[in-house]
PDB file of C-alpha atoms in Angstrom:
ATOM      1  CA  MET A  73      21.223 -49.732  24.458  1.00 64.00           C
ATOM      2  CA  PRO A  74      19.493 -45.991  25.365  1.00 79.00           C
ATOM      3  CA  LEU A  75      22.147 -44.769  22.547  1.00 79.00           C
ATOM      4  CA  MET A  76      19.494 -46.879  19.985  1.00 84.00           C
ATOM      5  CA  MET A  77      16.453 -46.184  21.134  1.00 84.00           C
ATOM      6  CA  LEU A  78      17.727 -43.206  21.087  1.00 85.00           C
ATOM      7  CA  LYS A  79      18.193 -42.554  17.529  1.00 87.00           C
ATOM      8  CA  ALA A  80      15.337 -44.959  16.183  1.00 86.00           C
ATOM      9  CA  LEU A  81      12.871 -42.172  18.400  1.00 85.00           C
ATOM     10  CA  TRP A  82      15.090 -39.422  15.847  1.00 86.00           C
ATOM     11  CA  ALA A  83      15.238 -41.066  12.838  1.00 88.00           C
ATOM     12  CA  LYS A  84      11.351 -41.290  13.014  1.00 90.00           C
ATOM     13  CA  VAL A  85      10.127 -37.739  14.423  1.00 93.00           C
ATOM     14  CA  TRP A  86      12.660 -35.173  12.471  1.00 92.00           C
ATOM     15  CA  PRO A  87      10.986 -36.253   9.011  1.00 92.00           C
ATOM     16  CA  TYR A  88       7.541 -34.717  10.800  1.00 94.00           C
ATOM     17  CA  ILE A  89       9.535 -31.299  12.114  1.00 95.00           C
ATOM     18  CA  ALA A  90      11.384 -30.714   9.202  1.00 96.00           C
ATOM     19  CA  LEU A  91       7.943 -30.942   7.658  1.00 96.00           C
ATOM     20  CA  PHE A  92       6.090 -28.793  10.312  1.00 97.00           C
ATOM     21  CA  THR A  93       9.493 -26.165   9.388  1.00 97.00           C
ATOM     22  CA  ALA A  94       8.865 -26.609   6.234  1.00 97.00           C
ATOM     23  CA  ALA A  95       4.868 -25.451   6.688  1.00 97.00           C
ATOM     24  CA  LEU A  96       5.785 -22.758   9.314  1.00 97.00           C
ATOM     25  CA  ALA A  97       8.662 -20.929   7.021  1.00 97.00           C
ATOM     26  CA  ALA A  98       5.849 -21.252   3.797  1.00 97.00           C
ATOM     27  CA  PHE A  99       3.387 -19.489   6.152  1.00 96.00           C
ATOM     28  CA  PHE A 100       5.644 -16.973   7.080  1.00 95.00           C
ATOM     29  CA  GLY A 101       6.769 -16.409   3.101  1.00 95.00           C
ATOM     30  CA  ILE A 102       3.610 -16.128   1.529  1.00 96.00           C
ATOM     31  CA  ARG A 103       2.201 -14.195   4.814  1.00 95.00           C
ATOM     32  CA  GLN A 104       5.272 -11.433   3.634  1.00 96.00           C
ATOM     33  CA  ALA A 105       4.747 -11.885   0.175  1.00 95.00           C
ATOM     34  CA  GLY A 106       1.061 -10.719   0.447  1.00 94.00           C
ATOM     35  CA  LYS A 107       1.009  -8.076   2.622  1.00 95.00           C
ATOM     36  CA  ALA A 108       4.243  -7.112   0.357  1.00 95.00           C
ATOM     37  CA  ALA A 109       2.058  -6.905  -2.534  1.00 95.00           C
ATOM     38  CA  GLY A 110      -1.125  -4.584  -0.139  1.00 95.00           C
ATOM     39  CA  ARG A 111       1.732  -1.837   0.332  1.00 95.00           C
ATOM     40  CA  GLN A 112       2.640  -1.651  -3.530  1.00 95.00           C
ATOM     41  CA  GLU A 113      -1.289  -1.586  -4.187  1.00 96.00           C
ATOM     42  CA  THR A 114      -1.989   1.336  -1.736  1.00 96.00           C
ATOM     43  CA  ARG A 115       1.590   3.002  -3.425  1.00 96.00           C
ATOM     44  CA  GLN A 116       0.307   2.579  -6.620  1.00 96.00           C
ATOM     45  CA  GLU A 117      -3.968   3.883  -5.709  1.00 97.00           C
ATOM     46  CA  ILE A 118      -1.970   6.815  -3.756  1.00 97.00           C
ATOM     47  CA  ASN A 119      -0.225   7.628  -7.051  1.00 97.00           C
ATOM     48  CA  GLU A 120      -2.387   7.436  -8.842  1.00 97.00           C
ATOM     49  CA  ALA A 121      -4.721  10.140  -6.950  1.00 97.00           C
ATOM     50  CA  ASN A 122      -2.077  12.036  -7.172  1.00 97.00           C
ATOM     51  CA  ALA A 123      -2.356  12.755 -10.953  1.00 97.00           C
ATOM     52  CA  LYS A 124      -5.372  12.926 -10.477  1.00 97.00           C
ATOM     53  CA  ALA A 125      -5.443  15.497  -7.916  1.00 96.00           C
ATOM     54  CA  ARG A 126      -1.983  17.690  -9.745  1.00 96.00           C
ATOM     55  CA  GLU A 127      -4.045  17.173 -13.379  1.00 96.00           C
ATOM     56  CA  LYS A 128      -7.969  18.850 -12.099  1.00 95.00           C
ATOM     57  CA  ALA A 129      -4.597  21.637  -9.621  1.00 94.00           C
ATOM     58  CA  ARG A 130      -4.121  22.147 -13.379  1.00 94.00           C
ATOM     59  CA  GLU A 131      -7.072  22.675 -15.458  1.00 93.00           C
ATOM     60  CA  VAL A 132      -7.895  25.261 -12.822  1.00 87.00           C
ATOM     61  CA  ASP A 133      -4.691  26.845 -13.260  1.00 88.00           C
ATOM     62  CA  ASP A 134      -4.721  26.743 -17.036  1.00 89.00           C
ATOM     63  CA  LYS A 135      -9.455  28.616 -16.973  1.00 86.00           C
ATOM     64  CA  TYR A 136      -8.157  31.081 -14.375  1.00 82.00           C
ATOM     65  CA  ASP A 137      -4.785  31.947 -16.575  1.00 84.00           C
ATOM     66  CA  GLN A 138      -6.714  32.927 -19.440  1.00 84.00           C
ATOM     67  CA  MET A 139      -9.962  34.090 -17.446  1.00 83.00           C
ATOM     68  CA  ALA A 140      -9.138  38.181 -16.927  1.00 84.00           C
ATOM     69  CA  ASP A 141      -8.491  40.095 -13.992  1.00 80.00           C
ATOM     70  CA  ASP A 142     -12.188  41.301 -13.295  1.00 81.00           C
ATOM     71  CA  SER A 143     -14.160  37.832 -13.982  1.00 83.00           C
ATOM     72  CA  VAL A 144     -10.977  36.771 -11.946  1.00 81.00           C
ATOM     73  CA  ARG A 145     -11.996  38.739  -8.878  1.00 80.00           C
ATOM     74  CA  ASP A 146     -16.143  37.965  -9.556  1.00 80.00           C
ATOM     75  CA  SER A 147     -15.464  33.668  -9.850  1.00 80.00           C
ATOM     76  CA  ALA A 148     -13.182  34.861  -6.099  1.00 78.00           C
ATOM     77  CA  ARG A 149     -16.423  36.759  -4.821  1.00 79.00           C
ATOM     78  CA  GLN A 150     -18.422  33.278  -4.634  1.00 79.00           C
ATOM     79  CA  TRP A 151     -15.628  31.524  -1.878  1.00 78.00           C
ATOM     80  CA  VAL A 152     -15.367  34.773   0.047  1.00 77.00           C
ATOM     81  CA  ARG A 153     -17.610  34.933   2.975  1.00 72.00           C
ATOM     82  CA  LYS A 154     -19.149  38.369   2.900  1.00 69.00           C
ATOM     83  CA  PRO A 155     -19.540  39.907   6.657  1.00 62.00           C
TER      84      PRO A 155
END
């Protein structure tokens, strides 16, 4: 008799346990997907910033490559502290 009652109780509770487990799995799945998307977005922003920095450095190198040595020296003097 107690076994029948236990089976009946299990039959009534089982769907709720399955629903709770599925909801928990969905929550963690969505959370992980959001974290991965955030990491990808951050990686993309860093790559764009690095590309802009490389382009700016290339522009500066090109500018100084086109200048004469005296002009480069004069330009560099503004960055050197005078004693």
